Short mmCIF file of C-alpha atoms in Angstrom, two decimals:
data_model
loop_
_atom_site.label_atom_id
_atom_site.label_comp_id
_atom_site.label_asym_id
_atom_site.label_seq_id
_atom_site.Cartn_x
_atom_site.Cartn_y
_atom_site.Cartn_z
CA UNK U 75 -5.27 -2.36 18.11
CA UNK U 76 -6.30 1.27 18.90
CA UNK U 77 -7.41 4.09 17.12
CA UNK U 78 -5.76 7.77 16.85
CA UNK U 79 -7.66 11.11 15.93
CA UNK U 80 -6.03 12.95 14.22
CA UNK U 81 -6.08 16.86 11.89
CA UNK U 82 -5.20 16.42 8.58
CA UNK U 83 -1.66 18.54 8.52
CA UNK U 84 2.01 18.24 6.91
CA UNK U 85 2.91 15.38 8.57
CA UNK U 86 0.36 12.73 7.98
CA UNK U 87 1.47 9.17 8.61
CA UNK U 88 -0.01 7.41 5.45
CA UNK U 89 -0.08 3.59 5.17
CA UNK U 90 -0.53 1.37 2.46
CA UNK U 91 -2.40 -1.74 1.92
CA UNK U 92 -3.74 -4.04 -0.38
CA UNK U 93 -7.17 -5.48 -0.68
CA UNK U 94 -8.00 -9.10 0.27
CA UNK U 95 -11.90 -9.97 -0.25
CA UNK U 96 -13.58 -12.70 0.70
CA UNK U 97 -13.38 -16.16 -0.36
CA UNK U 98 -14.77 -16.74 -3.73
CA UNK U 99 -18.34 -18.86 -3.37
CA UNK U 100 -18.82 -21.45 -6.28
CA UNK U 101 -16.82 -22.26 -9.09
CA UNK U 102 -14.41 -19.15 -10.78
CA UNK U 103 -13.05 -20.50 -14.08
CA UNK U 104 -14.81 -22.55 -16.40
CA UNK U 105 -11.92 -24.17 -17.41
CA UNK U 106 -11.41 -25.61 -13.57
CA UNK U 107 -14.36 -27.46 -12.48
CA UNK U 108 -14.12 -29.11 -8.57
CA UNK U 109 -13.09 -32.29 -10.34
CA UNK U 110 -9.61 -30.76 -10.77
CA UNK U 111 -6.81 -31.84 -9.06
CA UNK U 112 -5.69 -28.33 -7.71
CA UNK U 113 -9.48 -26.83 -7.68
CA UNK U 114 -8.99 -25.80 -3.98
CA UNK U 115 -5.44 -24.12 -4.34
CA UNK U 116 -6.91 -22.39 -7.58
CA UNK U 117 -10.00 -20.95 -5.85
CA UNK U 118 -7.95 -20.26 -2.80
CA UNK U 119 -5.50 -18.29 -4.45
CA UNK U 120 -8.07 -16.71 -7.02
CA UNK U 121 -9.77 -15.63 -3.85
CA UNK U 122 -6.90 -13.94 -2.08
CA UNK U 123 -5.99 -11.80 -5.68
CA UNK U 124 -2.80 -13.84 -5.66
CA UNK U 125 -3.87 -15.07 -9.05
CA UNK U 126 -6.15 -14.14 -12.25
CA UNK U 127 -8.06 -15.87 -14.63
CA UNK U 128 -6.24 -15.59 -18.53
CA UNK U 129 -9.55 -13.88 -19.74
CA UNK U 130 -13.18 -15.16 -20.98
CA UNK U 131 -13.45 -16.88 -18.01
CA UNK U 132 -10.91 -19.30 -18.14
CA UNK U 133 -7.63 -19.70 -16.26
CA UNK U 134 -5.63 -21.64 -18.04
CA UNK U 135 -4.19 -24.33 -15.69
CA UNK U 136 -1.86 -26.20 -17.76
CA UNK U 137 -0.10 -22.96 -18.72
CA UNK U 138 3.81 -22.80 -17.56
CA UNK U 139 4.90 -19.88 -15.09
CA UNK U 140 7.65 -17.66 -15.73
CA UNK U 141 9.65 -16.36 -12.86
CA UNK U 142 7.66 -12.82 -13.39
CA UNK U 143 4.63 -14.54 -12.30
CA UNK U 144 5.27 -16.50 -9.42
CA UNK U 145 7.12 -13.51 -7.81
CA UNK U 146 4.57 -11.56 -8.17
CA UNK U 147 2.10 -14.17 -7.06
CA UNK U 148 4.31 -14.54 -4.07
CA UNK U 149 4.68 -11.07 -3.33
CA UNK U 150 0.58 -10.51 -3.34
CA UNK U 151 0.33 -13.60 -0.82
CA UNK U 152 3.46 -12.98 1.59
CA UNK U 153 4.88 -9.73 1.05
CA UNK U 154 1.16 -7.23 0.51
CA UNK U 155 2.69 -4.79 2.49
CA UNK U 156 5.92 -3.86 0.47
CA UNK U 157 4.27 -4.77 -2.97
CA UNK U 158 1.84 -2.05 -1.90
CA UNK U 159 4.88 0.43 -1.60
CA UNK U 160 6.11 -0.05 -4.84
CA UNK U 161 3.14 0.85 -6.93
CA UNK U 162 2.44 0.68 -10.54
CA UNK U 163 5.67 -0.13 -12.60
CA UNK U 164 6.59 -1.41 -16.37
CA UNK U 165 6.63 -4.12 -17.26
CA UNK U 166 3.94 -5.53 -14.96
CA UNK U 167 5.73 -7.77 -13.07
CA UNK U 168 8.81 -5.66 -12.07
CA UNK U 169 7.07 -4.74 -8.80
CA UNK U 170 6.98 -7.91 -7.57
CA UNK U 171 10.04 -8.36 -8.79
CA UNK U 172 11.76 -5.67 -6.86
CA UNK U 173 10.05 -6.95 -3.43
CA UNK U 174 11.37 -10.17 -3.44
CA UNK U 175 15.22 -8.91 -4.90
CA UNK U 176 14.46 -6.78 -1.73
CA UNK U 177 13.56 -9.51 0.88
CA UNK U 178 16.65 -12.35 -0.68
CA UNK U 179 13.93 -14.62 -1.77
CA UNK U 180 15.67 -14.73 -5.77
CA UNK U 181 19.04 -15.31 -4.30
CA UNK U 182 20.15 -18.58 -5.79
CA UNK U 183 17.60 -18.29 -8.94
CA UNK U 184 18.56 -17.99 -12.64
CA UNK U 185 16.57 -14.81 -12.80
CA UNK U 186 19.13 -13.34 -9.82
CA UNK U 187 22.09 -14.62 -11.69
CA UNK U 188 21.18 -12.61 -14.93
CA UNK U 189 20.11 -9.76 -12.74
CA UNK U 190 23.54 -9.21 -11.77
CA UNK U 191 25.03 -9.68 -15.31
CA UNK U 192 22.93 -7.06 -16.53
CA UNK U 193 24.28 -4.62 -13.87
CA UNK U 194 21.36 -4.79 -11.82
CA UNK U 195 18.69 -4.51 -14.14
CA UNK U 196 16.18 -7.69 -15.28
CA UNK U 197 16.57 -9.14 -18.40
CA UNK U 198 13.06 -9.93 -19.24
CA UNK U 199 13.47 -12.98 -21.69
CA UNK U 200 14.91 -14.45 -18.63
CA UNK U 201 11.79 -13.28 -16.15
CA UNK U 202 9.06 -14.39 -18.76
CA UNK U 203 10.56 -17.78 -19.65
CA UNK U 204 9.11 -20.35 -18.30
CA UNK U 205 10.87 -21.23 -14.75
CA UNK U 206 11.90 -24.43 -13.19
CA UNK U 207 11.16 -26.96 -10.43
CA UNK U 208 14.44 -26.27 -9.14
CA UNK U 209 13.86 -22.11 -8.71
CA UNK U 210 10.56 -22.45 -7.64
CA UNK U 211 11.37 -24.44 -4.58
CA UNK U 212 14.65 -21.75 -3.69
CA UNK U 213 12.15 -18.71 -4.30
CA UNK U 214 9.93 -20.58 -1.92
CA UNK U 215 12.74 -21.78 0.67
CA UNK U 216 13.90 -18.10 0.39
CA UNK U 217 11.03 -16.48 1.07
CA UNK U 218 9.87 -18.47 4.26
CA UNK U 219 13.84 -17.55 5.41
CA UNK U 220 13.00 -14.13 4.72
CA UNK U 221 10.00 -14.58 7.13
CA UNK U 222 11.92 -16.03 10.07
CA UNK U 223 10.31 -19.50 9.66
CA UNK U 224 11.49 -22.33 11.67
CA UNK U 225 13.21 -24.22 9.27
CA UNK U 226 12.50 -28.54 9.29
CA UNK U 227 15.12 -30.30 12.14
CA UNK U 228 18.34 -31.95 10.91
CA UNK U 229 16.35 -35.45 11.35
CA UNK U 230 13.60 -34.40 9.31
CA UNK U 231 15.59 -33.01 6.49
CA UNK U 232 17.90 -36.26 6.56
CA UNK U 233 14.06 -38.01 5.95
CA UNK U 234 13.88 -35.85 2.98
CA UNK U 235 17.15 -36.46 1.65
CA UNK U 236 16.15 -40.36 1.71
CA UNK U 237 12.90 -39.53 0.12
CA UNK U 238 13.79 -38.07 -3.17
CA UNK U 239 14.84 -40.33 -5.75
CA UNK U 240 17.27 -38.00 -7.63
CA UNK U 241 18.58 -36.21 -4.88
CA UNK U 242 21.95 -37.05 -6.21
CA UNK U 243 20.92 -35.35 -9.40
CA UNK U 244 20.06 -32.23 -7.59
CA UNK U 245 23.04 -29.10 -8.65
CA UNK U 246 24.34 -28.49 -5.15
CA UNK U 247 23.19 -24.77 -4.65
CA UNK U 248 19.57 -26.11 -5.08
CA UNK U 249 19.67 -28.95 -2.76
CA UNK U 250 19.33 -27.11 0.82
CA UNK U 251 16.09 -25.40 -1.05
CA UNK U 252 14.63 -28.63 -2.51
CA UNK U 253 15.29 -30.48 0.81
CA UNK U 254 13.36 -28.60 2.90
CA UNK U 255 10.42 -27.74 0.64
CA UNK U 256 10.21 -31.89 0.33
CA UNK U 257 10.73 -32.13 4.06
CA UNK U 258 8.11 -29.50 4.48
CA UNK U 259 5.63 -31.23 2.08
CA UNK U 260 5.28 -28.20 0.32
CA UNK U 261 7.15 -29.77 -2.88
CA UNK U 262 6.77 -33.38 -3.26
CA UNK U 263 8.21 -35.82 -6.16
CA UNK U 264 6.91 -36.20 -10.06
CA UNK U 265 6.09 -39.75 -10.05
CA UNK U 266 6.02 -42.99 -7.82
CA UNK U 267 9.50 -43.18 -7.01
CA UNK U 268 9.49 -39.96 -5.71
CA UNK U 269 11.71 -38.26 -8.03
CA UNK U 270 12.05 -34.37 -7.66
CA UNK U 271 12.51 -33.73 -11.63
CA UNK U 272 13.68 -30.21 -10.75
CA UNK U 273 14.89 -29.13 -14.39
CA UNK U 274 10.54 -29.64 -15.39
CA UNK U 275 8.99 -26.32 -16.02
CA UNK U 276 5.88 -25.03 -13.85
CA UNK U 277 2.52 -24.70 -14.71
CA UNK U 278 -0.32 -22.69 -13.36
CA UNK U 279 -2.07 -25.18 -11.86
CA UNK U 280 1.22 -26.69 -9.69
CA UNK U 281 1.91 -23.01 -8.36
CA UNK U 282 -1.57 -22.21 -6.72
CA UNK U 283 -0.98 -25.68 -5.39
CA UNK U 284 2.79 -25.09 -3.77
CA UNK U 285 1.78 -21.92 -2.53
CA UNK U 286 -1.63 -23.32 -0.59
CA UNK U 287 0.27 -25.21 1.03
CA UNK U 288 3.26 -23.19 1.61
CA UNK U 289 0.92 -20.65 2.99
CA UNK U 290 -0.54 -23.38 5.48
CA UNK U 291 3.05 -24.27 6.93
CA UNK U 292 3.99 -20.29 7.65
CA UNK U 293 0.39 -20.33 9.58
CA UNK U 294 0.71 -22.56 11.55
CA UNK U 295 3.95 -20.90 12.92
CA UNK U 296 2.00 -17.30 13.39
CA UNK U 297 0.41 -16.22 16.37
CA UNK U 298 -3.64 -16.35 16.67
CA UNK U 299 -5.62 -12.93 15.93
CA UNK U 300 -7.33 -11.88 18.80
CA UNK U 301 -8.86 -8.63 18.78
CA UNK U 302 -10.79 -7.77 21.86
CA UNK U 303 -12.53 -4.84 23.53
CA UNK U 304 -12.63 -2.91 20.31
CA UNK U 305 -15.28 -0.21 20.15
CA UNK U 306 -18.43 -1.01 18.37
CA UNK U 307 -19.10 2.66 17.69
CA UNK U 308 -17.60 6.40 17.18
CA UNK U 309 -18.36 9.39 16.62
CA UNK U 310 -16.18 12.02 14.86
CA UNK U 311 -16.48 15.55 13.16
CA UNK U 312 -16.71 16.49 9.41
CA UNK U 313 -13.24 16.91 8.55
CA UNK U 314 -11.31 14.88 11.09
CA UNK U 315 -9.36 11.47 10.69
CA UNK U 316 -9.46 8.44 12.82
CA UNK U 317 -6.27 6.51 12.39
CA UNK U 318 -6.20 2.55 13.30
CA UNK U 319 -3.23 1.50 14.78
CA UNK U 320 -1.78 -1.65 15.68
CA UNK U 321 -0.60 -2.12 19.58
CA UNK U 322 1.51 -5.19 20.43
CA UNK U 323 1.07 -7.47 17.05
CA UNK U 324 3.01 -9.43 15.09
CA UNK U 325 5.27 -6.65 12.80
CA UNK U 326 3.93 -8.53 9.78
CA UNK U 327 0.24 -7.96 10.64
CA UNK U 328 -1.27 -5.13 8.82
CA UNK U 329 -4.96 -3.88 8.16
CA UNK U 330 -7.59 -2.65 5.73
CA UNK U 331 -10.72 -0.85 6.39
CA UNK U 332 -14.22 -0.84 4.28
CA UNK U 333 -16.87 1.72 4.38
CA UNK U 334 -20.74 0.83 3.70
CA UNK U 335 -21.21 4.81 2.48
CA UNK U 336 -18.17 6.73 0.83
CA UNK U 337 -20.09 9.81 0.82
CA UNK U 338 -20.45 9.47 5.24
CA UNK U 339 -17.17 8.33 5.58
CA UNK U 340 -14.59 7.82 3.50
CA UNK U 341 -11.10 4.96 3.85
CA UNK U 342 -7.77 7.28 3.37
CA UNK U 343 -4.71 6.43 3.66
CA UNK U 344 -5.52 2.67 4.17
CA UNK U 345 -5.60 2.85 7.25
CA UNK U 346 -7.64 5.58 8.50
CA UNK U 347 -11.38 6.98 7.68
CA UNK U 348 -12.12 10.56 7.11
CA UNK U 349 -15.65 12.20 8.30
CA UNK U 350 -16.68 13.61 4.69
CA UNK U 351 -20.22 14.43 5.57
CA UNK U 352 -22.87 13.84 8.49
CA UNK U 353 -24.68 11.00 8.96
CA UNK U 354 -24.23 7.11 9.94
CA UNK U 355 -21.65 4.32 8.17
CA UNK U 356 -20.44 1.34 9.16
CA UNK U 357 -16.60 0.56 8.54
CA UNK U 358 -15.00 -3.05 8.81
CA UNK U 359 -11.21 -2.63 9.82
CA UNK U 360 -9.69 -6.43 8.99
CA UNK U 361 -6.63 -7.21 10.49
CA UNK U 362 -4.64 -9.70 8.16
CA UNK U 363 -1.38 -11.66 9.19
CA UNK U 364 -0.34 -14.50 6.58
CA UNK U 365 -3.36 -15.98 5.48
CA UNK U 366 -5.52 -15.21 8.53
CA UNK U 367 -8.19 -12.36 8.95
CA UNK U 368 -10.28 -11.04 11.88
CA UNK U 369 -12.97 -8.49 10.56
CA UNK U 370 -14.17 -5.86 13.23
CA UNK U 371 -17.46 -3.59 12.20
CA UNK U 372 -17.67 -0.24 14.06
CA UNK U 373 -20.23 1.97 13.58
CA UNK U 374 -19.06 5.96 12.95
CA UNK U 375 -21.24 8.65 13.56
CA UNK U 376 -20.04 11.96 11.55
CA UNK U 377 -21.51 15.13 12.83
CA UNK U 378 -21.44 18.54 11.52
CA UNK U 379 -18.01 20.10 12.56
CA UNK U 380 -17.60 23.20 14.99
CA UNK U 381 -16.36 26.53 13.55
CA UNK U 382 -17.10 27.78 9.97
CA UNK U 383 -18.96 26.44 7.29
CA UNK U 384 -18.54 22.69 5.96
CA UNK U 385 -16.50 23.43 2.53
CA UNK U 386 -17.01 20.87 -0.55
CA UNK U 387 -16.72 20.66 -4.49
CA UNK U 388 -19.14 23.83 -5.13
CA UNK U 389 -17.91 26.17 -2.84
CA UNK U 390 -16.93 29.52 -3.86
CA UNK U 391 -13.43 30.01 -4.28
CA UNK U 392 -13.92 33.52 -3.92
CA UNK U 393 -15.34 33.05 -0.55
CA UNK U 394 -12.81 30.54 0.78
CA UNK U 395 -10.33 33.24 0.01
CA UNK U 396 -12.52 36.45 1.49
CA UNK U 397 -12.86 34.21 4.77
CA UNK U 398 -9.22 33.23 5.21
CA UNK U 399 -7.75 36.38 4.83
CA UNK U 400 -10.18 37.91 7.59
CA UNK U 401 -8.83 35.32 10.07
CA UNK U 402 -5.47 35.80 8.74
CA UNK U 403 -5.39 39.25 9.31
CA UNK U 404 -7.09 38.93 12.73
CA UNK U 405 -4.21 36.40 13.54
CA UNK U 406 -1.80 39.28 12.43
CA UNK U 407 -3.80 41.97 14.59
CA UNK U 408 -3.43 40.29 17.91
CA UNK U 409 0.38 39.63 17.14
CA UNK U 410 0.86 43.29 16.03
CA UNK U 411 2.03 42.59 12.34
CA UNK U 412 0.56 44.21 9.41
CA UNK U 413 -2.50 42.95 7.48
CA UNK U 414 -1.79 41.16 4.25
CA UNK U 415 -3.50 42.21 0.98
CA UNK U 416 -4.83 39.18 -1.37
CA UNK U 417 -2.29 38.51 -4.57
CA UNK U 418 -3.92 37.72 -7.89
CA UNK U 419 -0.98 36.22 -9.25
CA UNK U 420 0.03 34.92 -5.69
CA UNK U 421 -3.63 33.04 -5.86
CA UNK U 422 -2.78 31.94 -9.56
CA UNK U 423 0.15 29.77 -8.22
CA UNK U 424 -1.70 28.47 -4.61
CA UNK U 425 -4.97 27.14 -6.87
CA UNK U 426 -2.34 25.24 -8.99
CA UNK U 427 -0.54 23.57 -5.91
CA UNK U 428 -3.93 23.02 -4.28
CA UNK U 429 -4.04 21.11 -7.43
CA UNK U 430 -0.99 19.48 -7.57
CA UNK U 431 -1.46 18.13 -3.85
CA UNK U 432 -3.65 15.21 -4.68
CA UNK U 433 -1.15 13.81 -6.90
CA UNK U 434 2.34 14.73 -4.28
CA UNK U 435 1.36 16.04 -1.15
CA UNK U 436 4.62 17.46 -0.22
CA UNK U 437 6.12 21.17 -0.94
CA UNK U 438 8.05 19.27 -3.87
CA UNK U 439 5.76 19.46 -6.73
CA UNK U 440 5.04 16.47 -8.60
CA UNK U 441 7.57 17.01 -11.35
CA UNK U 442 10.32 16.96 -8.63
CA UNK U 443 10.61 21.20 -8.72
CA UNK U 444 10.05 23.72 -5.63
CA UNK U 445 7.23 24.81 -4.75
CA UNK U 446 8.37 28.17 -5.73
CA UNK U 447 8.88 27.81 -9.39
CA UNK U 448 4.75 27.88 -9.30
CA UNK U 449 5.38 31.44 -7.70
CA UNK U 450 7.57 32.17 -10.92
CA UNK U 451 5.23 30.73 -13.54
CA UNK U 452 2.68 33.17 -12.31
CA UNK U 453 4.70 36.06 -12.83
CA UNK U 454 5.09 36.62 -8.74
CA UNK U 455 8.01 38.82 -8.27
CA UNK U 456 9.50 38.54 -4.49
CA UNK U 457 12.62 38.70 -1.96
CA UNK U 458 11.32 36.38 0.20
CA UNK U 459 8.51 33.40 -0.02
CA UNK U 460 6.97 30.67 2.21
CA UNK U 461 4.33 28.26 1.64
CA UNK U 462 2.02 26.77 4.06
CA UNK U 463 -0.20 23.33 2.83
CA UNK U 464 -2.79 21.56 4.32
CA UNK U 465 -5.30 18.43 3.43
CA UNK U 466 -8.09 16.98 4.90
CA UNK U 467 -9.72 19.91 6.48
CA UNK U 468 -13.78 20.52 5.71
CA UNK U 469 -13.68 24.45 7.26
CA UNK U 470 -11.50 27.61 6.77
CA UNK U 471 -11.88 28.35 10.68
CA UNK U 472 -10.82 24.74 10.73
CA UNK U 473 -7.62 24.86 8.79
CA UNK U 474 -6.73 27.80 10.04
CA UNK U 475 -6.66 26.66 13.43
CA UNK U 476 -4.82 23.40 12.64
CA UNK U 477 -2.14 26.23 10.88
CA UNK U 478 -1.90 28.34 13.77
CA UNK U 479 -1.31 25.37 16.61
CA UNK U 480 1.59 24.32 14.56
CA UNK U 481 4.57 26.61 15.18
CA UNK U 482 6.27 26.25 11.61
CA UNK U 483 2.71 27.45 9.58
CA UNK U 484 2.23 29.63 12.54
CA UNK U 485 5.59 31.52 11.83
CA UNK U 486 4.94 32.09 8.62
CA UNK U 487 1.30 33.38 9.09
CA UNK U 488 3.11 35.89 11.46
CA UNK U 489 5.67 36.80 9.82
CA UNK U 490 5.87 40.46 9.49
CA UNK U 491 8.28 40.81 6.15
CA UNK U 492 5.01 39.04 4.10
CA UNK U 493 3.04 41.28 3.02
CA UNK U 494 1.14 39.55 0.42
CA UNK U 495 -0.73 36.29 0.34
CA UNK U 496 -2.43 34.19 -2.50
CA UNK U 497 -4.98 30.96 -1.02
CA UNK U 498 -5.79 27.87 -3.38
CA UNK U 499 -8.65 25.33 -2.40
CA UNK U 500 -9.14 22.29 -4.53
CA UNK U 501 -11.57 19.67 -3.98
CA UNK U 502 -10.63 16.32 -5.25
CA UNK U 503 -13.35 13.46 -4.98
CA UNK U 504 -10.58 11.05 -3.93
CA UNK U 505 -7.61 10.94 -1.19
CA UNK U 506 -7.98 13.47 1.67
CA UNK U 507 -10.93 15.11 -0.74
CA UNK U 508 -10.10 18.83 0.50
CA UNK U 509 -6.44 20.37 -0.12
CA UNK U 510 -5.69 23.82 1.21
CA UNK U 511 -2.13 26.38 0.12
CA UNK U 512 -1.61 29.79 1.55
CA UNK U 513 1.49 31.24 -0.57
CA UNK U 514 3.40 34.11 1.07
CA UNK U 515 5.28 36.82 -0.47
CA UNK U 516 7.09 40.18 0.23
#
């Protein structure tokens, strides 16, 4: 792994991640005491977020699982990465859902079959019913395909075949799924005789326990973490980003990082730390991959930044804008162009994208419309328009100079057909924390 520094500009290479804490010390639910047969797979998967509890402390063991919640608990163990990328959706479970429709691990299921009769869309009596032995073990025998797991050896599946009772009873298009789960010893029979009983519904308790163990097989395929020579301390400057990366691992590996003071330094992006304000923290980047973890602490030191006052929730607008004109216009001196004069209305429209950034940062605003149509609810008339944006940046001198050493914002600063300008600046206590618009007009 190795880390990038980066400015905060248009471009930004965001990542997203889920959080995985610690194993759980001590008992969880009340209604699962470490006499219960699946105690470890509960508290394991309680402990990974893969499960909840059903409320007032219990968790409800004995109660049957739909398809909706096994893909989504398989999704939060397997596939963090992609359930991360789809958000919050309605009904709850549809995220999940969608990343395993995604990665082929309902193909074969009765929730995939009424999928498709509904023209692509869920039927939700369907996902919420509860779901069988029989699409349980093809969600499961999908999803370690989707994986690239080594599948069991002709000989050992042949073993399995032998070893279940009813094979004979299994439908056909379940019996390459059940077979290998059994020869996995991820699924293994109802009762003595080793029947499979696939048409028996789920409960709780069963599904922590298949997917424990499921997890265990697709670990013990995975390569060891092993992260060496990884610096025990930074430093970095108000304003600027440090962005982990990963450098020759496994393409399922991915990271989260922890800070021990927000208001030092502060986790963006999930997988980079901003410098918010000077002083010491420690942050604890852990590299996950299946259902192993290597935590590495490095200690940042954030000093004050070079070049212009440190900007923050209670600065004057006012100010920000006085400032940013002067080095506009001394930009626009030393190319030979024309000053620009500051815009009211122009400034009406760049305070309301500065404030639309933290929800889309993008020159789409978040209801999908240009940019310019802020221009136009301000009452801007114009010929010609350009917008520059900007995030992350704790300094006018320092935005400016991240705008001017790129050659797109740079143009536009220059550009001697503007000859207006309006400047937002909205502090947000949460993503990049400082968002910056210039708003050009003729």
């Amino acid at each position: 792994m190795k880390k990038r520094l980066l400015s905060a500009l248009l471009a930004l290479a965001l990542c997203l991640s889920l959080t995985v804490p610690a194993m759980a010390a001590g008992q969880t639910f009340t209604d699962v005491t470490s006499g219960h047969w699946a105690y470890e797979a509960i508290e394991d998967m309680a402990a990974r977020r893969v499960v909840n509890g059903v409320g007032e402390g219990k968790f409800a063991p004995d109660d049957k699982v739909s398809c909706a919640d096994f893909s989504t608990m398989v999704a939060r163990l397997l596939f963090p990465v992609e359930l991360g990328r789809e958000g919050t959706a309605s009904p709850w479970w549809k995220a999940g859902a969608d990343v395993l429709l995604e990665a082929g691990a309902l193909a074969g299921t009765t929730a995939r079959a009424y999928y498709e009769r509904l023209e692509n869309n869920w039927d939700s009596a369907v996902m919420t019913a509860p779901m069988t032995r029989y699409d349980m073990a093809q969600i499961m025998y999908n999803t370690l395909k989707a994986l690239d797991f080594t599948m069991p050896s002709g000989s050992e599946l042949s073993a399995a075949r032998a070893a279940i009772a009813d094979y004979d009873d299994i439908p056909s298009d379940y019996s390459a799924a059940v077979t290998a789960m059994y020869a996995l010893e991820c699924l293994k029979g109802m009762d003595e005789q080793g029947n499979f009983r696939g048409s028996q519904q789920m409960d709780r308790a069963q599904a922590c326990t298949v997917l424990m163990r499921m997890l265990a097989k697709y670990d013990a395929q995975l390569p060891e973490l092993n992260i060496k020579n990884f610096p025990s301390e930074d430093t970095i400057e108000v304003g600027n980003i440090i962005v982990f990366e990963f450098d020759n691992f496994h393409e399922r590996a991915w990271s989260e990082i922890e800070t021990s003071d927000p208001n030092i330094v502060q986790v963006t992006g999930g997988s980079a730390i901003a410098g918010v304000a000077p002083g010491k923290a420690t942050v604890t980047i852990t590299v996950h991959l299946g259902g192993k973890s290597q935590a590495v602490p490095v200690s940042i030191t954030v000093v004050k930044a070079v070049g212009g006052e440190t900007v923050g929730a209670n600065s004057s607008l006012q100010t920000i804008r006085e400032e940013m004109l002067a080095l506009i216009n001394r930009e626009r001196a030393a190319a030979g162009a024309a000053p620009l004069t500051l815009d009211d209305k122009l400034c009406q429209a760049a305070q309301v994208r500065a404030q639309e950034l933290v929800q889309s940062y993008s020159h789409t605003r978040p209801d999908d419309r240009t940019c310019y149509t802020a221009m136009d609810e301000a009452g801007v008339t114009y010929r010609a328009a350009a917008e520059n944006i900007a995030a992350g940046y704790f300094s006018v001198a320092e935005v400016m100079d991240g705008w001017m050493n790129s050659e797109g914002h740079r143009t536009n600063l220059l550009n001697t057909k503007y000859s207006r300008v309006g400047i937002g600046f909205y502090y947000s206590s949460s993503g990049y924390k400082t968002n910056w618009v210039q708003m050009l007009a003729n």
